[in-house]
XYZ file of C-alpha atoms in Angstrom:
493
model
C 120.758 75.525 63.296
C 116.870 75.018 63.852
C 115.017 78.254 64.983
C 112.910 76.788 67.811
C 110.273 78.437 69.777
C 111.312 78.362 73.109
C 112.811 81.220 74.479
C 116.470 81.934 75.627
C 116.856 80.882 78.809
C 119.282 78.741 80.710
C 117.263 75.339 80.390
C 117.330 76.290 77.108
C 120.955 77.031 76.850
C 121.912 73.834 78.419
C 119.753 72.066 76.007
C 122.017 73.561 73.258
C 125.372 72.115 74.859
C 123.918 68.411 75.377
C 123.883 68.174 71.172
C 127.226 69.292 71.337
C 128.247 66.663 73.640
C 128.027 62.958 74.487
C 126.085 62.323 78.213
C 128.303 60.858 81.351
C 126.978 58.095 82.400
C 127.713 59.883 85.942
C 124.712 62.257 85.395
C 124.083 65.636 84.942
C 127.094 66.877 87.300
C 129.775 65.916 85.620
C 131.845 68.557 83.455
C 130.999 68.798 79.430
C 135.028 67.903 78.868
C 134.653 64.198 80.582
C 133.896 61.550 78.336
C 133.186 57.867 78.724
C 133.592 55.314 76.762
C 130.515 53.004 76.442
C 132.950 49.460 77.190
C 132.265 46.673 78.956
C 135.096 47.698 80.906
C 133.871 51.190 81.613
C 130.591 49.490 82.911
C 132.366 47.255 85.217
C 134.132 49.951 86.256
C 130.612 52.273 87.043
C 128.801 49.193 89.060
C 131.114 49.461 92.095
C 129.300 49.625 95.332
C 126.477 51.865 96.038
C 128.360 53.472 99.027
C 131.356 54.537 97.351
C 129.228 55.852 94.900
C 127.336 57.722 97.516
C 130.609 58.628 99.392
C 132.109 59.561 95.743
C 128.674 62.403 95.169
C 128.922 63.611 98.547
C 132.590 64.588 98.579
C 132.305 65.918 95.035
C 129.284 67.902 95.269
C 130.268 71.383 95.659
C 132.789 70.597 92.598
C 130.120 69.713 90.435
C 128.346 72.246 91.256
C 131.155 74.986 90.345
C 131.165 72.119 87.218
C 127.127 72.951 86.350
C 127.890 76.807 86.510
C 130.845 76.858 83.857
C 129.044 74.907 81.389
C 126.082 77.173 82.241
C 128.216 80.105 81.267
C 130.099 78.379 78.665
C 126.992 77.554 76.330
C 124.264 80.061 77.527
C 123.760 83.126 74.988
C 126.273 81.835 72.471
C 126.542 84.280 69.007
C 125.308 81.131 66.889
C 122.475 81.493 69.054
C 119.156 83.336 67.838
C 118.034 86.018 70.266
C 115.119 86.278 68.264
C 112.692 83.356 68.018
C 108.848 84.340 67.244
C 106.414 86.709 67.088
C 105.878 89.035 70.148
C 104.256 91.710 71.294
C 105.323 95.174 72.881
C 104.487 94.662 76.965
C 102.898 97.869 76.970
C 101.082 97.451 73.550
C 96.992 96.969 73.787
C 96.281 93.073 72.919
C 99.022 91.741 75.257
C 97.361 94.757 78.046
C 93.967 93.366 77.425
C 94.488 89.546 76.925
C 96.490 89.517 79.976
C 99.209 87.932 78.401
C 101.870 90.274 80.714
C 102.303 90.531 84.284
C 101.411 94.514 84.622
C 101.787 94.222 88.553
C 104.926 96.741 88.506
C 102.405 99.823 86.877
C 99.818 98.635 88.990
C 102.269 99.351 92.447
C 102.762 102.207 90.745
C 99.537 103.782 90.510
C 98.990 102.943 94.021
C 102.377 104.665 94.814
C 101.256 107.884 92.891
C 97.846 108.083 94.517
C 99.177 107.584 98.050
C 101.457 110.008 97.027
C 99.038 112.648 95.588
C 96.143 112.093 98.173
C 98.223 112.124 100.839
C 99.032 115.771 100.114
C 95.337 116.577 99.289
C 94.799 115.277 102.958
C 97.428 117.762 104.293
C 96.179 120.532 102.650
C 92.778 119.968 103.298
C 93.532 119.644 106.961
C 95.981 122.747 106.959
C 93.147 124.565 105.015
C 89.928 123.656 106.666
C 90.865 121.633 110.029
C 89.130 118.381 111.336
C 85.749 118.632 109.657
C 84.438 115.381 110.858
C 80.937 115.610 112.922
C 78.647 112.439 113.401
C 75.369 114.564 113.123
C 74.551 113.362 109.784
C 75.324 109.479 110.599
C 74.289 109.580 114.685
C 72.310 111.921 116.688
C 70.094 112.025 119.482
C 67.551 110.985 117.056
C 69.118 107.789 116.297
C 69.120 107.135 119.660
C 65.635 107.056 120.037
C 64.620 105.425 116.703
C 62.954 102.483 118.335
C 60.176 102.245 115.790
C 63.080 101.083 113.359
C 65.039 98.982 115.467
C 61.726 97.269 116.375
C 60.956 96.795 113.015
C 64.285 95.293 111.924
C 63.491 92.827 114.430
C 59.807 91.877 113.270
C 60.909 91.080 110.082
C 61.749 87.696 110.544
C 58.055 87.336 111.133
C 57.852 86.879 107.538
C 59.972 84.343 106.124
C 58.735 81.972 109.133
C 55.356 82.544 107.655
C 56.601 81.397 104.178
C 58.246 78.367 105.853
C 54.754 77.742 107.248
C 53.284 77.977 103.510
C 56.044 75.668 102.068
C 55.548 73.205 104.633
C 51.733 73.238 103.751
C 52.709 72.696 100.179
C 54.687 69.911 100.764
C 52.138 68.793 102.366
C 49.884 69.037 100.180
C 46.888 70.767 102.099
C 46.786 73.680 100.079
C 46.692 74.105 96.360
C 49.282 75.542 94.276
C 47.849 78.751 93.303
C 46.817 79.509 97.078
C 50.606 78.929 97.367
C 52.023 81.357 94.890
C 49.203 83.798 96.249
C 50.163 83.495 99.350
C 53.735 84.396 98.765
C 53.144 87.437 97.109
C 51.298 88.178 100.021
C 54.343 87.559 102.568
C 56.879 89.570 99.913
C 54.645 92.434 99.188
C 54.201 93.164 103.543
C 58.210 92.109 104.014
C 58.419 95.345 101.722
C 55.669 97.695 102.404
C 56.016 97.487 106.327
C 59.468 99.196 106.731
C 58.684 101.779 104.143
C 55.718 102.703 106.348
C 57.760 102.640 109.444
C 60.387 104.977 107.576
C 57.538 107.339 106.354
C 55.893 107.496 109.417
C 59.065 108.315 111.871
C 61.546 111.306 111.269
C 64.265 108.741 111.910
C 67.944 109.553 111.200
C 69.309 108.594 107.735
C 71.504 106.519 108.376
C 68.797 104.314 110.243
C 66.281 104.303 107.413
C 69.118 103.326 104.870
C 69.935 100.375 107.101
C 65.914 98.998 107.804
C 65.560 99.623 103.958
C 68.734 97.335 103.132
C 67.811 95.032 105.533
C 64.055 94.460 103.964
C 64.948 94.379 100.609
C 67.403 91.570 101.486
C 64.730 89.712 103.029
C 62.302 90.655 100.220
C 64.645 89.368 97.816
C 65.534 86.216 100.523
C 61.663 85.375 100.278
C 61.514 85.781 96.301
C 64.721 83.033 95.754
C 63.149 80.680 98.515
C 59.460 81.111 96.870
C 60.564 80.210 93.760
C 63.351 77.814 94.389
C 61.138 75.391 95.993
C 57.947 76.143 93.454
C 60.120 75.054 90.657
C 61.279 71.907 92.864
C 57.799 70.749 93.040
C 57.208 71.155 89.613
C 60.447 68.719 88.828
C 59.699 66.397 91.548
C 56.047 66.115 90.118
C 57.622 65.539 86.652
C 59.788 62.583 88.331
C 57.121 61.023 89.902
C 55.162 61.298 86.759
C 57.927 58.872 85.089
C 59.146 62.410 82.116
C 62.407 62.370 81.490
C 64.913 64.947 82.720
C 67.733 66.522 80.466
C 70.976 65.700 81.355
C 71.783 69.248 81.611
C 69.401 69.375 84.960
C 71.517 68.019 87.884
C 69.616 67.609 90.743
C 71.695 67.938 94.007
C 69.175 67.566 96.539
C 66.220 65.949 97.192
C 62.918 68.317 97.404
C 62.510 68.671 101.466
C 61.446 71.869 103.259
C 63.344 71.793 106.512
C 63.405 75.002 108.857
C 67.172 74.476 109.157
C 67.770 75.132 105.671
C 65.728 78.331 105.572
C 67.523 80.159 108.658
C 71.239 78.884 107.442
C 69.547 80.992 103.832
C 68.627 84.226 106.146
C 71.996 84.460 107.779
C 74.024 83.146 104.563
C 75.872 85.367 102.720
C 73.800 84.803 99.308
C 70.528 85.518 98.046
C 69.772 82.355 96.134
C 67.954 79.944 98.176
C 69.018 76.164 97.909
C 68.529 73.395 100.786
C 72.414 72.307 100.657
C 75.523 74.800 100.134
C 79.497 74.047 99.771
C 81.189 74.594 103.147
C 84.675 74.720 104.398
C 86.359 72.242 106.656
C 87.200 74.535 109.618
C 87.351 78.350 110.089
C 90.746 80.028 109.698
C 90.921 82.203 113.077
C 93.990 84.484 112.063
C 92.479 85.458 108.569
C 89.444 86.452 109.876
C 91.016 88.365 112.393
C 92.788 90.665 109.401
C 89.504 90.668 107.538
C 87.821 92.197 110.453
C 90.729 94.598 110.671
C 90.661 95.616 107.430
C 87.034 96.517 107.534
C 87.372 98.916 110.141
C 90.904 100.772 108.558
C 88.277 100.878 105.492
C 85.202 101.912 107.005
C 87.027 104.727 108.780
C 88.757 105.912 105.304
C 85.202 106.146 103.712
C 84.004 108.214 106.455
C 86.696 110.233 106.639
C 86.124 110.840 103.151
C 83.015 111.532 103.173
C 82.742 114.251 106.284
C 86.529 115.517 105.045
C 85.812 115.922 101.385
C 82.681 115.260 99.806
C 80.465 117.261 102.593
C 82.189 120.381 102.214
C 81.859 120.374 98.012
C 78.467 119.514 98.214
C 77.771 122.037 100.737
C 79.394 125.172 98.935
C 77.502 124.074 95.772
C 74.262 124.717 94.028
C 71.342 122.578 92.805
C 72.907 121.389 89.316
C 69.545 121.792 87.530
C 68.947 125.042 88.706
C 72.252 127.289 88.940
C 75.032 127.911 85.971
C 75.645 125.312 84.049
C 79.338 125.523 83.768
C 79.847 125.904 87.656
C 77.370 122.870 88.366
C 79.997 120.557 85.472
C 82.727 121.748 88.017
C 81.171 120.738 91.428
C 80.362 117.389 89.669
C 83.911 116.820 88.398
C 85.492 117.997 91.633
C 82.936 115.097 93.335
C 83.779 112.427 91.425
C 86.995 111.876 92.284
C 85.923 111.313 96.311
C 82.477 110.180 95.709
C 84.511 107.195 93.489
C 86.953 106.341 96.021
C 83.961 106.143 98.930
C 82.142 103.762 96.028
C 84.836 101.612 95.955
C 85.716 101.534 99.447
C 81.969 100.738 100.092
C 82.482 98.042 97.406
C 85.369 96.385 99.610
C 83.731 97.087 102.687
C 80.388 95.162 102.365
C 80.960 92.692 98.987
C 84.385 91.712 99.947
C 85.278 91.717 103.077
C 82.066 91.896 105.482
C 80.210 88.949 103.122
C 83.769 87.166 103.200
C 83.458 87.359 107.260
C 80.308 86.300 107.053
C 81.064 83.233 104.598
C 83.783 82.714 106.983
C 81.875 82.166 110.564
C 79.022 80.316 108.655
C 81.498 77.791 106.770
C 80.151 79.065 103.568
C 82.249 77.817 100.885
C 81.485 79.574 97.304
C 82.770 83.318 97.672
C 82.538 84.349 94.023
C 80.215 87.722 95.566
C 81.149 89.265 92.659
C 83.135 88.993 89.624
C 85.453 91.490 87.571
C 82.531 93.941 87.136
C 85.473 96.419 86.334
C 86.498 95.165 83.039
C 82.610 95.351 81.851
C 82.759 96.604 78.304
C 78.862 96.964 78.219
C 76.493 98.592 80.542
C 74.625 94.948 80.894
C 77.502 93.028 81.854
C 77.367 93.699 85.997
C 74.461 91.184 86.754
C 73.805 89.459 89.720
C 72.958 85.728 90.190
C 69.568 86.310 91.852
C 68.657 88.707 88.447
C 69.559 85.842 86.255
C 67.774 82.723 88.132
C 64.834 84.619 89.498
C 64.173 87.518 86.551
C 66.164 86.945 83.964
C 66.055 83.860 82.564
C 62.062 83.048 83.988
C 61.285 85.596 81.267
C 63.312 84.339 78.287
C 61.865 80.470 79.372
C 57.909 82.391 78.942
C 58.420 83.721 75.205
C 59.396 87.592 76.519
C 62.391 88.887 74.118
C 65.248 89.221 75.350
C 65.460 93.112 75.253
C 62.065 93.193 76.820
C 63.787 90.941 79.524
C 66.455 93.323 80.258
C 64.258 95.980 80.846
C 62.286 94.032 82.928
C 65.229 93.815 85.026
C 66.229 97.393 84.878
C 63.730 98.397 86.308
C 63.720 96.430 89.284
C 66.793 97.113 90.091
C 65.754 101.071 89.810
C 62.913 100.464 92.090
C 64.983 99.122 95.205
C 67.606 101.672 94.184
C 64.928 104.189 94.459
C 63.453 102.796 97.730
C 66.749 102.837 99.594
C 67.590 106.429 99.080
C 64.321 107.818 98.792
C 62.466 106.526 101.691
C 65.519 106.974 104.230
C 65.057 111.120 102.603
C 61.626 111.032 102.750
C 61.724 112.670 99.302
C 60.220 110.658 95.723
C 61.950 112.747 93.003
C 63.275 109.365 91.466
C 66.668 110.156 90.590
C 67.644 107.320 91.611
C 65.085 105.242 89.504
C 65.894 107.767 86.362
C 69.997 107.185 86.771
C 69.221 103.398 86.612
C 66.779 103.475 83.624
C 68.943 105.550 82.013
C 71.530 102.878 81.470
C 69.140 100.981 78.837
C 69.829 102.904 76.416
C 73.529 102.822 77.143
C 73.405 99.048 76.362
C 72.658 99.304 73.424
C 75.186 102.039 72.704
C 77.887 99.898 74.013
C 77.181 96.857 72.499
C 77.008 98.712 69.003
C 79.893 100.121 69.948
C 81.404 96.969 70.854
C 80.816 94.793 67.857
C 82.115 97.545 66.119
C 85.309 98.036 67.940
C 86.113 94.577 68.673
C 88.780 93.583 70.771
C 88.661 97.325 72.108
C 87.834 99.069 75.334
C 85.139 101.765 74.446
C 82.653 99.917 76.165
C 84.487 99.863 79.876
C 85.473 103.654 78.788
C 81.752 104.218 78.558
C 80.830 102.610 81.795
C 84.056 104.478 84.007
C 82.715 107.134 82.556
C 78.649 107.022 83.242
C 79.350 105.357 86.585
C 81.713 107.231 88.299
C 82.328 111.108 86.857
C 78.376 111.008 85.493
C 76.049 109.148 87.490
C 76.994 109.177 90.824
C 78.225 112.868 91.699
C 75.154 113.920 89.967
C 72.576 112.297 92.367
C 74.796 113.016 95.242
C 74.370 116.546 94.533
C 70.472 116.168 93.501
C 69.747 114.413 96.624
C 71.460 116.512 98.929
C 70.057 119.782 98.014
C 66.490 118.482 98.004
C 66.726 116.978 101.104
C 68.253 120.594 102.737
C 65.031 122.089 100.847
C 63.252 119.851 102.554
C 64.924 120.293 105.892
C 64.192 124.021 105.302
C 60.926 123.813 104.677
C 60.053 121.830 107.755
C 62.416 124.477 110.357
């Protein structure tokens, strides 16, 4: 017998039986001991009237069904049959883990198990040990009450893109020349920027209110960057058009170059930061799933809180600044942090990338919700990325001659800046930890990918980034920040 490749399975067993048996010319149903003869007479006798045929398969159908399951059972897993027919891999082994060629669902509803399992008993002792340590001092006060000069400033923001409409529109227009244009934009960033920090710097707001006016500008900032550039480089190929030069094939242009005032606030409201006048939208929105998004979002954002006042407040108060105490007790405050600090990441993660931008996407009709990609099974340092780094940083830099290494420090370090600016201005403290845990990942690139191309078809790389990003990095400016910001608070009582 011929080994094939298919495996052992029913189909496959009833394949077996049909070569050891001629085919009824009643169909499938009929038993593997009826025969027919292939007669005229036989035919005759099969082209009888179509409802005595139907009657016939109606009347007979559980039979043939009892029929199906015996020859089922009388041909499936025969001894002349080979169990073994190719090359396979262990399930738990590590190219069929990695490739994904297994269904690992059952370990992963495991895990989950074990961690409700374990947590939930942290919870209980925590909560028989220390009681209900939740306060909303540190996230609302009095103070945040009365932080007007913030909430004003939130508002006045959309001064700013309306003023680069105005400059577009001029453009377009042709009244003012091009490099008046990109002048003038770097204008409007630069103040959509440098206004809020002022604000920040010049109120003792709450935290929690600086962090949001911070996010909030550096949205718009990076809103007025896309749009800025988006419609620069539109110009430029609309010029070429009209100039009769041939575009590559590889440039598909959507749209038409048009700067319409509709386009710009469906941008500021969208749920992306690359600017384009036309986006993919959904039909209708679904009303029940957005209800469960919206619940989910508040069963999350009340687990990170609780997490955050329960756990990671009461480690980080009872330590010591990590730079400045014992060494070996300042490794144990950051390894008992890491474990909360990475489940209040994460939840954050869900919280604002998944589901608030998906409720966003939702209401707007905003149909491309790839806010993120498997950033989890990064097996280099470089490989998280973001769209508006690529179009707006990244690649700009490779198309002017700057090397590609050159490039990705280039956009390193922006990304430390606004890291820097959201936590430090909200503190009110510029000891860039922030900017130095960001820049310190360039080197780690190039560990990983050496790493990498030496280990191929290995995990060291995602080992190396679990293990910077959440038992390393984090914990360690949690603890930095907090203790000079209690300096701080001390100094000024």
């Amino acid at each position: 017998m011929a080994i094939s490749d298919e495996p052992e399975t029913v189909a496959t067993a009833l394949n077996h039986s049909s070569l050891r048996r001629r085919p009824t010319a009643a169909g499938l149903f009929n038993s593997p001991e009826t025969t027919t003869d292939s007669s005229g007479d036989d035919l005759a006798k099969d082209s009888g009237s179509d409802d005595s045929i139907s009657s016939d398969a109606a009347n007979s159908q559980p039979q043939q069904k009892q029929d199906t399951d015996f020859s089922v059972l009388k041909f499936a897993y025969r001894p002349s049959v080979p169990a073994h027919r190719k090359v396979k891999e262990s399930p738990l082994s590590s190219d069929t883990i990695f490739r994904q060629l297994q269904s690992h669902a059952g370990l992963f509803n495991l895990c989950i198990v074990v961690l409700v399992a374990v947590n939930s008993r942290l919870i209980i002792e925590n909560l028989m040990k220390y009681g209900w340590l939740i306060k909303s001092g540190f996230w609302f006060s009095s103070k945040s009450l009365r932080d007007w000069p913030l909430f004003m400033c939130c508002l006045s923001l959309v001064v700013f893109p309306f003023a680069a409409f105005i400059v577009e529109k001029l453009a377009q227009q042709k009244c003012i020349p091009e490099p008046v244009v990109v002048v003038l934009h770097i204008i409007i960033t630069s103040a959509s920027l440098f206004y809020p920090v002022l604000v920040i710097l010049r109120c003792d707001s709450a935290f929690l209110s600086g962090v949001t006016l911070m996010l909030f500008a550096c949205v718009v900032w990076l809103k007025l960057v896309s749009y800025a550039h988006t419609n620069y480089d539109m110009r430029a190929l609309t010029k070429s058009v009209e100039k009769g030069e041939a575009l590559p094939d590889t440039l598909n242009m959507d749209y038409p170059y048009n700067v319409s005032f509709k386009s710009l606030a469906y941008f500021l409201v969208a749920p992306t930061l690359c600017y384009q006048p036309s986006y993919p939208r959904t039909p209708y929105i679904r009303k029940g799933w957005l209800f469960r998004q919206l619940v989910k979002l508040i069963i999350f954002t009340g687990v990170m809180g609780f997490i955050i006042e329960q756990y990671i407040n009461p480690i980080v108060q009872n330590s010591q600044h990590p730079l400045k105490g014992n060494l070996l007790y300042a490794i144990e405050r950051v390894l008992k942090l890491s474990v909360p600090n990475l489940y209040v990441w994460l939840c954050m993660f869900y919280c604002f990338f998944h589901l608030w931008l998906n409720i966003l996407a939702e209401l707007l009709r905003f149909g491309d919700r790839e806010f993120y990609q498997d950033w989890w099974n990064a097996k280099t340092v470089e490989d998280p990325v973001h769209k508006w780094m690529i179009r707006h940083l990244y690649f700009p830099c490779l198309r002017h001659g700057i090397p590609k290494a050159v490039a990705l420090l280039i956009a390193f370090l922006v990304s430390a800046l606004f890291h820097e600016l959201c936590i430090a201005v909200p503190c009110h403290i510029f000891k860039l930890w922030a900017f130095g845990g960001i820049m310190f990942q360039v080197p780690l690139v190039f560990i990983t990918n050496y790493l990498q191309n030496k280990f191929r078809n290995s995990m060291v790389g995602n080992m190396i980034f679990w293990f910077i990003f959440s038992i390393l990095g984090q914990p360690m400016c949690v603890l930095l920040y907090y203790h000079d910001l209690m300096n701080r608070k001390g100094k000024l009582d």
